[in-house]
CSV table of C-alpha atoms and ligand atoms in Angstrom, one decimal:
chain,number,residue,atom,x,y,z
A,965,MET,CA,12.8,14.1,37.0
A,966,ALA,CA,13.5,10.8,35.1
A,967,LYS,CA,14.3,11.1,31.4
A,968,PRO,CA,11.4,10.1,29.1
A,969,ARG,CA,11.7,6.5,27.9
A,970,ILE,CA,11.3,5.7,24.2
A,971,VAL,CA,10.6,2.1,23.4
A,972,CYS,CA,11.7,1.0,19.9
A,973,VAL,CA,10.3,-2.4,18.8
A,974,VAL,CA,12.0,-4.4,16.1
A,975,GLY,CA,11.6,-8.0,15.1
A,976,THR,CA,12.3,-8.8,11.4
A,977,ARG,CA,15.1,-8.0,9.0
A,978,PRO,CA,13.5,-5.0,7.3
A,979,ASP,CA,11.9,-3.3,10.3
A,980,THR,CA,15.3,-3.6,12.1
A,981,ILE,CA,17.3,-2.2,9.2
A,982,LYS,CA,14.9,0.7,8.8
A,983,SER,CA,14.6,1.4,12.5
A,984,ALA,CA,18.4,1.3,13.1
A,985,PRO,CA,19.1,4.8,11.9
A,986,VAL,CA,16.4,6.2,14.2
A,987,ILE,CA,17.7,4.2,17.2
A,988,GLN,CA,21.2,5.4,16.5
A,989,GLU,CA,20.1,8.9,16.2
A,990,LEU,CA,18.0,8.8,19.4
A,991,ARG,CA,20.9,7.2,21.3
A,992,ARG,CA,23.0,10.3,20.4
A,993,TYR,CA,20.5,12.1,22.7
A,994,GLN,CA,20.8,9.9,25.7
A,995,HIS,CA,21.5,12.9,27.9
A,996,VAL,CA,17.8,13.9,27.4
A,997,CYS,CA,16.0,10.6,26.8
A,998,GLU,CA,16.3,6.9,27.3
A,999,THR,CA,16.0,4.6,24.3
A,1000,VAL,CA,15.1,1.0,24.9
A,1001,VAL,CA,15.2,-1.5,22.1
A,1002,ILE,CA,12.9,-4.5,22.3
A,1003,ALA,CA,13.4,-7.3,19.8
A,1004,THR,CA,10.3,-9.5,19.4
A,1005,GLY,CA,12.4,-12.2,17.7
A,1006,GLN,CA,9.8,-12.7,15.0
A,1007,HIS,CA,12.9,-13.5,12.9
A,1008,ARG,CA,16.0,-15.2,14.4
A,1009,GLU,CA,19.1,-15.4,12.2
A,1010,MET,CA,18.0,-12.6,9.9
A,1011,LEU,CA,17.2,-10.4,12.9
A,1012,ALA,CA,20.5,-11.1,14.5
A,1013,GLN,CA,22.3,-10.2,11.3
A,1014,ALA,CA,20.5,-6.9,11.0
A,1015,LEU,CA,21.1,-5.9,14.6
A,1016,GLU,CA,24.8,-6.7,14.3
A,1017,THR,CA,25.2,-4.6,11.2
A,1018,PHE,CA,24.2,-1.6,13.1
A,1019,ASP,CA,25.8,-2.6,16.5
A,1020,ILE,CA,22.5,-2.7,18.2
A,1021,VAL,CA,22.1,-4.9,21.2
A,1022,PRO,CA,18.5,-5.2,22.3
A,1023,ASN,CA,17.6,-4.5,25.9
A,1024,VAL,CA,15.1,-7.4,25.7
A,1025,ASP,CA,14.6,-10.2,23.3
A,1026,PHE,CA,11.3,-12.1,23.3
A,1027,ALA,CA,12.6,-14.8,20.9
A,1028,VAL,CA,9.2,-15.7,19.7
A,1029,MET,CA,10.2,-17.3,16.3
A,1030,THR,CA,9.3,-20.9,15.7
A,1031,PRO,CA,9.7,-22.8,12.4
A,1032,GLY,CA,6.5,-22.5,10.3
A,1033,GLN,CA,5.0,-20.0,12.7
A,1034,THR,CA,1.5,-18.7,11.9
A,1035,LEU,CA,0.5,-15.1,11.9
A,1036,ALA,CA,-1.6,-15.8,15.1
A,1037,ASP,CA,1.4,-17.4,16.7
A,1038,ILE,CA,3.6,-14.3,16.2
A,1039,THR,CA,0.8,-12.0,17.2
A,1040,THR,CA,-0.3,-13.7,20.4
A,1041,ARG,CA,3.2,-14.5,21.7
A,1042,THR,CA,4.5,-11.0,21.0
A,1043,LEU,CA,1.4,-9.2,22.3
A,1044,SER,CA,1.4,-10.9,25.7
A,1045,GLN,CA,5.1,-10.3,26.3
A,1046,LEU,CA,5.0,-6.7,25.1
A,1047,ASP,CA,2.0,-6.0,27.2
A,1048,ARG,CA,3.7,-7.3,30.3
A,1049,TYR,CA,6.8,-5.2,29.5
A,1050,LEU,CA,4.7,-2.1,29.1
A,1051,ALA,CA,2.8,-2.8,32.3
A,1052,GLU,CA,6.1,-3.1,34.3
A,1053,HIS,CA,8.1,-0.3,32.6
A,1054,GLU,CA,6.9,3.2,32.1
A,1055,ALA,CA,7.2,4.4,28.5
A,1056,GLN,CA,6.4,7.8,27.0
A,1057,ILE,CA,6.2,6.6,23.4
A,1058,VAL,CA,6.5,3.4,21.5
A,1059,LEU,CA,8.1,3.4,18.0
A,1060,ALA,CA,8.0,0.8,15.3
A,1061,GLN,CA,8.6,0.7,11.5
A,1062,GLY,CA,6.7,-0.5,8.6
A,1063,ASP,CA,4.1,-3.2,8.2
A,1064,THR,CA,5.3,-6.4,9.8
A,1065,THR,CA,3.4,-8.3,12.5
A,1066,THR,CA,6.0,-7.0,14.9
A,1067,THR,CA,5.0,-3.5,13.9
A,1068,PHE,CA,1.2,-4.2,14.2
A,1069,VAL,CA,1.6,-5.8,17.6
A,1070,ALA,CA,3.9,-3.0,18.9
A,1071,GLY,CA,1.1,-0.5,17.9
A,1072,LEU,CA,-1.6,-2.6,19.4
A,1073,ALA,CA,0.2,-3.1,22.7
A,1074,ALA,CA,0.8,0.6,23.0
A,1075,PHE,CA,-2.8,1.3,22.1
A,1076,TYR,CA,-4.1,-1.0,24.8
A,1077,ARG,CA,-1.9,0.7,27.4
A,1078,GLN,CA,-2.8,4.1,25.9
A,1079,ILE,CA,0.8,5.0,25.3
A,1080,PRO,CA,1.4,7.2,22.2
A,1081,PHE,CA,2.7,5.3,19.2
A,1082,GLY,CA,5.0,6.7,16.5
A,1083,HIS,CA,4.8,4.9,13.1
A,1084,ILE,CA,8.0,5.0,10.9
A,1085,GLU,CA,7.2,4.6,7.2
A,1086,ALA,CA,3.5,5.6,7.5
A,1087,GLY,CA,1.0,5.9,4.8
A,1088,LEU,CA,2.1,3.3,2.3
A,1089,ARG,CA,-1.1,1.8,0.7
A,1090,THR,CA,-2.3,-0.5,-2.0
A,1091,PRO,CA,-5.9,-0.5,-3.2
A,1092,THR,CA,-6.6,-3.9,-1.5
A,1093,ILE,CA,-6.4,-5.0,2.1
A,1094,TRP,CA,-5.4,-8.5,0.8
A,1095,SER,CA,-2.2,-7.5,-0.9
A,1096,PRO,CA,0.4,-7.5,0.4
A,1097,PHE,CA,-1.0,-9.9,3.0
A,1098,PRO,CA,-1.0,-9.3,5.9
A,1099,GLU,CA,1.1,-6.1,5.6
A,1100,GLU,CA,-1.6,-3.9,4.2
A,1101,PHE,CA,-3.8,-4.6,7.2
A,1102,ASN,CA,-0.9,-4.1,9.6
A,1103,ARG,CA,0.0,-0.6,8.4
A,1104,ARG,CA,-3.6,0.5,8.0
A,1105,ALA,CA,-4.4,-0.7,11.5
A,1106,VAL,CA,-1.6,1.2,13.3
A,1107,GLY,CA,-2.4,4.3,11.2
A,1108,MET,CA,-5.7,4.5,12.9
A,1109,PHE,CA,-4.3,5.4,16.3
A,1110,ALA,CA,-0.7,6.5,15.8
A,1111,ALA,CA,0.1,9.9,17.4
A,1112,LEU,CA,3.0,10.5,15.0
A,1113,HIS,CA,3.0,9.4,11.4
A,1114,PHE,CA,6.4,9.6,9.7
A,1115,ALA,CA,5.5,9.4,6.0
A,1116,PRO,CA,8.5,8.7,3.7
A,1117,THR,CA,7.1,10.6,0.7
A,1118,THR,CA,4.5,13.2,-0.1
A,1119,GLU,CA,2.4,10.5,-1.8
A,1120,SER,CA,2.3,8.4,1.4
A,1121,ALA,CA,1.3,11.5,3.4
A,1122,ASP,CA,-1.5,12.1,0.8
A,1123,ASN,CA,-2.7,8.6,1.4
A,1124,LEU,CA,-3.1,9.4,5.1
A,1125,ARG,CA,-4.8,12.7,4.4
A,1126,LYS,CA,-7.3,10.9,2.3
A,1127,GLU,CA,-8.1,8.8,5.4
A,1128,GLY,CA,-8.7,12.0,7.3
A,1129,ILE,CA,-5.3,11.7,9.2
A,1130,THR,CA,-3.6,15.1,9.5
A,1131,ALA,CA,-2.6,15.3,13.2
A,1132,GLY,CA,1.0,14.3,13.8
A,1133,LEU,CA,1.7,13.8,10.1
A,1134,HIS,CA,5.1,14.6,8.8
A,1135,VAL,CA,7.0,13.8,5.6
A,1136,THR,CA,10.5,12.7,6.7
A,1137,GLY,CA,11.9,10.6,3.8
A,1138,ASN,CA,12.5,6.9,4.2
A,1139,THR,CA,14.9,5.7,6.9
A,1140,GLY,CA,15.9,2.9,4.5
A,1141,ILE,CA,17.8,5.4,2.5
A,1142,ASP,CA,19.7,6.5,5.6
A,1143,ALA,CA,20.5,2.9,6.3
A,1144,VAL,CA,21.7,2.1,2.8
A,1145,ARG,CA,23.9,5.2,2.6
A,1146,GLN,CA,25.4,4.3,6.0
A,1147,VAL,CA,26.6,0.8,4.8
A,1148,ALA,CA,27.1,1.4,1.1
A,1149,GLU,CA,30.9,1.7,1.2
A,1150,ARG,CA,31.4,-0.7,4.2
A,1151,SER,CA,31.5,-4.2,2.7
A,1152,THR,CA,34.6,-5.9,1.4
A,1153,ALA,CA,32.6,-8.8,-0.1
A,1154,GLN,CA,33.5,-9.7,-3.7
A,1155,TRP,CA,30.6,-10.9,-5.7
A,1156,ALA,CA,30.9,-13.1,-8.8
A,1157,ASP,CA,34.6,-12.2,-9.2
A,1158,ASP,CA,35.2,-15.0,-11.5
A,1159,HIS,CA,32.2,-14.3,-13.6
A,1160,PRO,CA,32.9,-11.7,-16.4
A,1161,GLY,CA,29.3,-11.4,-17.4
A,1162,ARG,CA,26.2,-9.8,-16.0
A,1163,VAL,CA,24.6,-10.8,-12.7
A,1164,ILE,CA,20.9,-11.1,-12.1
A,1165,LEU,CA,19.9,-10.8,-8.5
A,1166,LEU,CA,16.7,-12.5,-7.2
A,1167,THR,CA,15.0,-12.3,-3.9
A,1168,THR,CA,11.5,-13.5,-3.1
A,1169,HIS,CA,9.6,-14.2,0.0
A,1170,ARG,CA,6.1,-12.6,0.0
A,1171,ARG,CA,3.3,-14.7,1.3
A,1172,GLU,CA,1.1,-14.0,-1.8
A,1173,ASN,CA,3.9,-15.6,-3.8
A,1174,TRP,CA,4.3,-18.8,-1.8
A,1175,GLY,CA,3.6,-21.9,-3.9
A,1176,ALA,CA,2.7,-21.7,-7.6
A,1177,PRO,CA,3.7,-18.0,-8.1
A,1178,GLN,CA,7.1,-18.7,-6.6
A,1179,ARG,CA,7.6,-21.6,-9.0
A,1180,ALA,CA,6.6,-19.4,-12.0
A,1181,ILE,CA,9.1,-16.8,-10.8
A,1182,ALA,CA,11.9,-19.4,-10.5
A,1183,ARG,CA,11.1,-20.9,-13.9
A,1184,ALA,CA,11.1,-17.4,-15.5
A,1185,ALA,CA,14.5,-16.7,-13.9
A,1186,ARG,CA,15.8,-20.0,-15.4
A,1187,ALA,CA,14.5,-19.1,-18.8
A,1188,LEU,CA,16.4,-15.8,-18.7
A,1189,LEU,CA,19.6,-17.6,-17.7
A,1190,ASP,CA,19.1,-19.9,-20.7
A,1191,ALA,CA,18.4,-17.1,-23.1
A,1192,PHE,CA,21.4,-15.0,-22.0
A,1193,PRO,CA,24.5,-17.2,-21.7
A,1194,ASP,CA,26.6,-14.4,-20.2
A,1195,THR,CA,24.4,-14.1,-17.1
A,1196,LEU,CA,24.8,-15.5,-13.7
A,1197,LEU,CA,21.8,-15.6,-11.3
A,1198,ILE,CA,22.4,-15.1,-7.6
A,1199,ALA,CA,19.3,-15.9,-5.5
A,1200,ALA,CA,19.7,-14.6,-1.9
A,1201,MET,CA,17.4,-17.1,-0.3
A,1202,HIS,CA,15.1,-16.1,2.5
A,1203,ARG,CA,15.2,-18.4,5.5
A,1204,ASN,CA,11.7,-19.6,5.1
A,1205,PRO,CA,12.0,-23.3,4.1
A,1206,ALA,CA,8.9,-23.1,1.9
A,1207,VAL,CA,10.6,-20.4,-0.3
A,1208,ARG,CA,13.9,-22.3,-0.4
A,1209,GLU,CA,12.5,-25.6,-1.5
A,1210,ILE,CA,11.0,-24.2,-4.7
A,1211,LEU,CA,14.2,-22.2,-5.6
A,1212,ARG,CA,16.3,-25.4,-5.1
A,1213,ASP,CA,13.9,-27.4,-7.1
A,1214,GLU,CA,13.8,-25.1,-10.1
A,1215,LEU,CA,17.3,-23.6,-10.1
A,1216,GLY,CA,19.5,-25.7,-7.9
A,1217,ALA,CA,20.9,-27.8,-10.8
A,1218,HIS,CA,21.5,-24.8,-13.1
A,1219,PRO,CA,25.3,-24.3,-13.7
A,1220,ARG,CA,24.8,-20.5,-13.7
A,1221,ALA,CA,22.6,-20.2,-10.7
A,1222,GLN,CA,24.0,-19.6,-7.2
A,1223,LEU,CA,21.6,-20.1,-4.4
A,1224,ILE,CA,23.1,-18.4,-1.4
A,1225,GLU,CA,22.3,-17.8,2.3
A,1226,PRO,CA,21.0,-14.3,2.9
A,1227,PRO,CA,24.0,-12.0,3.0
A,1228,GLU,CA,24.4,-9.6,5.9
A,1229,TYR,CA,23.0,-6.2,4.9
A,1230,ALA,CA,26.2,-4.4,3.9
A,1231,ASP,CA,27.3,-7.4,1.8
A,1232,PHE,CA,23.8,-7.5,0.3
A,1233,VAL,CA,24.1,-3.8,-0.6
A,1234,LYS,CA,27.3,-4.6,-2.4
A,1235,LEU,CA,25.6,-7.4,-4.2
A,1236,MET,CA,22.9,-5.0,-5.4
A,1237,GLN,CA,25.6,-2.8,-6.8
A,1238,ARG,CA,27.2,-5.8,-8.6
A,1239,ALA,CA,23.9,-6.8,-10.1
A,1240,HIS,CA,22.9,-5.7,-13.6
A,1241,LEU,CA,19.2,-6.4,-13.0
A,1242,ILE,CA,17.2,-7.1,-9.9
A,1243,LEU,CA,14.1,-9.3,-9.7
A,1244,THR,CA,12.4,-9.0,-6.3
A,1245,ASP,CA,9.2,-9.0,-4.4
A,1246,SER,CA,10.8,-7.2,-1.5
A,1247,GLY,CA,9.7,-3.8,-0.3
A,1248,GLY,CA,13.0,-2.6,0.9
A,1249,VAL,CA,15.0,-3.7,-2.2
A,1250,GLN,CA,12.6,-1.8,-4.4
A,1251,GLU,CA,13.5,1.3,-2.5
A,1252,GLU,CA,17.3,0.7,-2.3
A,1253,ALA,CA,18.1,-0.5,-5.8
A,1254,PRO,CA,17.2,2.9,-7.5
A,1255,ALA,CA,19.8,4.5,-5.3
A,1256,PHE,CA,22.4,2.6,-7.3
A,1257,GLY,CA,20.7,2.9,-10.6
A,1258,ARG,CA,19.8,-0.8,-10.8
A,1259,PRO,CA,16.6,-1.5,-12.7
A,1260,VAL,CA,14.1,-3.5,-10.6
A,1261,LEU,CA,11.4,-5.9,-11.9
A,1262,VAL,CA,8.9,-6.1,-9.0
A,1263,LEU,CA,7.4,-9.6,-8.7
A,1264,ARG,CA,4.1,-8.4,-7.4
A,1265,GLU,CA,0.6,-7.5,-8.7
A,1266,THR,CA,0.5,-4.2,-6.8
A,1267,THR,CA,3.0,-2.0,-5.0
A,1268,GLU,CA,2.6,0.5,-2.2
A,1269,ARG,CA,5.8,2.1,-3.6
A,1270,PRO,CA,4.5,3.7,-6.8
A,1271,GLU,CA,7.2,6.3,-6.7
A,1272,GLY,CA,9.8,4.0,-8.2
A,1273,VAL,CA,7.5,2.9,-11.0
A,1274,ASP,CA,6.6,6.6,-11.7
A,1275,ALA,CA,10.3,7.5,-11.7
A,1276,GLY,CA,10.8,4.7,-14.3
A,1277,VAL,CA,13.3,2.8,-12.2
A,1278,ALA,CA,11.0,-0.1,-11.3
A,1279,LYS,CA,8.4,-2.1,-13.2
A,1280,LEU,CA,5.6,-4.2,-11.9
A,1281,VAL,CA,5.7,-7.7,-13.5
A,1282,GLY,CA,3.7,-9.8,-11.0
A,1283,ALA,CA,4.5,-13.5,-10.8
A,1284,ASP,CA,3.5,-14.2,-14.3
A,1285,TYR,CA,6.1,-16.3,-16.2
A,1286,ASP,CA,5.6,-14.7,-19.6
A,1287,THR,CA,5.7,-11.1,-18.3
A,1288,ILE,CA,8.8,-11.7,-16.3
A,1289,VAL,CA,10.6,-13.4,-19.3
A,1290,ARG,CA,9.5,-10.6,-21.7
A,1291,SER,CA,10.4,-7.7,-19.4
A,1292,GLY,CA,13.7,-9.3,-18.3
A,1293,SER,CA,14.7,-10.2,-21.9
A,1294,GLU,CA,14.0,-6.6,-23.0
A,1295,LEU,CA,16.3,-5.2,-20.3
A,1296,LEU,CA,19.0,-7.7,-21.1
A,1297,SER,CA,19.0,-7.2,-24.8
A,1298,ASP,CA,17.9,-3.6,-25.4
A,1299,PRO,CA,20.4,-1.0,-24.2
A,1300,THR,CA,18.0,1.9,-24.7
A,1301,ALA,CA,15.3,0.2,-22.5
A,1302,TYR,CA,18.0,-0.6,-19.9
A,1303,ALA,CA,19.4,3.0,-19.9
A,1304,ALA,CA,15.8,4.3,-19.4
A,1305,MET,CA,15.4,2.3,-16.2
A,1306,SER,CA,18.9,2.7,-14.8
A,1307,GLN,CA,19.1,6.3,-13.7
A,1308,ALA,CA,20.6,6.5,-10.3
A,1309,GLN,CA,18.0,8.5,-8.4
A,1310,SER,CA,16.0,7.8,-5.3
A,1311,PRO,CA,12.5,9.1,-5.0
A,1312,TYR,CA,12.5,7.8,-1.4
A,1313,GLY,CA,14.6,10.3,0.6
A,1314,ASP,CA,17.8,12.2,1.1
A,1315,GLY,CA,19.3,10.2,3.9
A,1316,ARG,CA,18.2,12.5,6.7
A,1317,ALA,CA,14.9,10.9,7.7
A,1318,ALA,CA,16.2,9.6,11.0
A,1319,GLN,CA,17.3,13.1,12.0
A,1320,ARG,CA,13.9,14.4,11.3
A,1321,ILE,CA,12.2,11.6,13.1
A,1322,ARG,CA,14.5,12.1,16.2
A,1323,TYR,CA,13.7,15.8,16.2
A,1324,LEU,CA,9.9,15.2,15.9
A,1325,VAL,CA,9.9,12.5,18.6
A,1326,LEU,CA,11.8,14.6,21.0
A,1327,ARG,CA,9.7,17.6,20.3
A,1328,PHE,CA,6.6,15.5,21.0
A,1329,LEU,CA,8.1,14.6,24.3
A,1330,GLY,CA,8.6,18.3,25.1
A,1331,ILE,CA,12.4,18.4,24.3
A,1332,ASP,CA,13.4,20.9,21.6
A,1333,ALA,CA,16.7,19.5,20.6
A,1334,GLU,CA,18.7,20.8,17.6
A,1335,PRO,CA,16.0,21.5,15.1
A,1336,GLU,CA,18.6,22.2,12.4
A,1337,ALA,CA,17.7,23.3,8.9
A,1338,MET,CA,16.1,20.0,8.2
A,1339,TRP,CA,13.0,21.2,6.4
A,1340,ASP,CA,14.5,22.3,3.1
A,1341,SER,CA,11.5,23.1,0.9
A,1342,SER,CA,12.9,21.0,-1.9
A,1343,LYS,CA,13.2,18.0,0.4
A,1344,PRO,CA,10.8,16.0,2.6
A,1345,SER,CA,9.1,18.5,4.9
A,1346,SER,CA,7.1,18.8,8.0
A,1347,THR,CA,3.4,19.4,7.6
A,1348,ALA,CA,2.9,20.0,11.3
B,1328,LIG,C1,8.1,-11.3,7.5
B,1328,LIG,C2,7.1,-10.2,7.4
B,1328,LIG,C3,7.1,-9.5,6.1
B,1328,LIG,C4,8.5,-9.1,5.7
B,1328,LIG,C5,9.5,-10.3,5.9
B,1328,LIG,C6,10.9,-9.8,5.6
B,1328,LIG,C7,5.0,-10.5,8.7
B,1328,LIG,C8,3.7,-11.1,8.7
B,1328,LIG,N1,5.8,-10.8,7.6
B,1328,LIG,O1,7.7,-12.3,6.6
B,1328,LIG,O2,6.3,-8.4,6.1
B,1328,LIG,O3,8.5,-8.6,4.4
B,1328,LIG,O4,9.4,-10.8,7.2
B,1328,LIG,O5,11.8,-10.8,5.5
B,1328,LIG,O6,5.4,-9.8,9.6
B,1328,LIG,N2,12.8,-17.9,9.4
B,1328,LIG,C9,13.9,-18.4,9.9
B,1328,LIG,N3,14.9,-17.5,10.4
B,1328,LIG,C10,14.7,-16.2,10.3
B,1328,LIG,C11,13.5,-15.7,9.7
B,1328,LIG,C12,12.6,-16.6,9.3
B,1328,LIG,O7,14.1,-19.6,10.0
B,1328,LIG,O8,15.6,-15.5,10.7
B,1328,LIG,C13,11.7,-18.9,8.9
B,1328,LIG,C14,10.9,-19.5,10.0
B,1328,LIG,O9,10.6,-20.8,9.7
B,1328,LIG,C15,9.7,-18.7,10.1
B,1328,LIG,C16,9.5,-18.4,8.6
B,1328,LIG,O10,10.8,-18.2,8.1
B,1328,LIG,O11,8.6,-19.4,10.7
B,1328,LIG,C17,8.6,-17.2,8.3
B,1328,LIG,O12,8.9,-16.1,9.0
B,1328,LIG,P1,7.8,-14.9,9.2
B,1328,LIG,O13,8.4,-13.8,10.0
B,1328,LIG,O14,6.5,-15.5,9.7
B,1328,LIG,O15,7.4,-14.5,7.8
B,1328,LIG,P2,8.3,-13.8,6.6
B,1328,LIG,O16,7.9,-14.4,5.3
B,1328,LIG,O17,9.7,-13.8,7.0
B,1329,LIG,N1,18.4,-7.8,2.6
B,1329,LIG,C1,19.6,-8.3,3.2
B,1329,LIG,N2,20.0,-9.5,2.8
B,1329,LIG,C2,19.3,-10.3,1.9
B,1329,LIG,C3,18.1,-9.8,1.3
B,1329,LIG,C4,17.7,-8.5,1.7
B,1329,LIG,O1,20.2,-7.6,4.0
B,1329,LIG,O2,19.7,-11.4,1.6
B,1329,LIG,C5,17.9,-6.4,3.0
B,1329,LIG,C6,17.6,-5.5,1.9
B,1329,LIG,O3,18.7,-4.7,1.4
B,1329,LIG,C7,16.5,-4.6,2.5
B,1329,LIG,C8,15.8,-5.6,3.5
B,1329,LIG,O4,16.7,-6.6,3.7
B,1329,LIG,O5,17.1,-3.6,3.3
B,1329,LIG,C9,14.6,-6.1,2.9
B,1329,LIG,O6,14.1,-7.2,3.6
B,1329,LIG,P1,13.0,-8.2,3.0
B,1329,LIG,O7,13.1,-8.2,1.5
B,1329,LIG,O8,13.2,-9.5,3.8
B,1329,LIG,O9,11.7,-7.5,3.5
B,1329,LIG,P2,10.7,-6.4,2.9
B,1329,LIG,O10,11.4,-5.2,2.6
B,1329,LIG,O11,10.1,-7.0,1.7
B,1329,LIG,O12,9.7,-6.3,4.0
């Protein structure tokens, strides 16, 4: 009998980074299953970087990205290609991570073909479908039909239970923590070597922040630089031209601002470690920074990751100029406030999420491979 085929769909920087540990783990079991990686190509350079970091060569690349693509562009181009692939190739399960359009379309394509779908990082929720946009819709939509929900935390599992979802629900930890641990010691990059002072790291790309909110964020970052002459700002610029334009406009001429191309993942992790303070609207960075004890000011009105805020390592500041300047100034001037936010602890997982997910996927396919003692009661656990 042919081995069951697992189709993993990736397409952007974050869904690739967080799927990578699962793909690697499944590939260790190639004697019992076949793991196919499909890249939608929603991102181009940033996708290539992430794949390379983890030595993953996709079996297929749809290369859908176009400059200035709309959500409908990504959805329609990806859906038709993925549907064709699933029509021509048998698959026993489709897996995708998170809340990108790639993830949504992977789920939808599997649903249309009535192939079971496994959702990695399930159950993250904000109170409003409009924020983050369109991610909140994407993850809620695939939650409706997923056969397996891999919730990173007990809170995210509770969100699903409130929606009546209990079948196939497991708390596994977040695979992003597996990824960050894997690369943490790998990079030889030297960041701000010739700068003796503190580094503030900035990343911003969310659709809700495009335009005026972005500008307020960049101006607030400039105000912090001016108020604290020992600081250097490093902005790792997303590839989206709309985001870059405003950063260049507001910060490009500042002598202590470096606007850089997005570093490859391992180098970026090293940069997070070099940073004293992180300003970000990224989901993944919010989860990773606490692993290194770096305080995070979250440039968003709402977060689907309340665990970091509850643990005191992250603070929601929105895109409001005054709030960012006030909160940033406090952390840069008050050692007690800084110490309170800089405990190195991760509420997001223990680095073994991918192992748990591999075990659960194989068990779903009828293969009972190496259960191991993964369900330590003090750690993320199975509710199945
Ligand atoms: C996407 C995801 C978002 C995720 C983010 C991570 C959706 C709807 N959005 O947003 O959830 O947080 O990725 O970064 O799925 N571009 C390049 N090269 C690249 C990548 C992007 O040039 O490698 C430019 C292109 O002009 C592209 C634009 O950025 O059209 C926007 O890319 P898109 O994937 O639509 O949105 P993101 O903001 O990256
Ligand atoms: N990241 C990276 N290089 C960068 C910025 C981010 O490798 O210049 C990594 C980061 O460590 C995290 C992921 O990319 O793992 C987050 O991606 P992004 O912020 O684009 O998306 P989000 O997590 O908000 O969906």
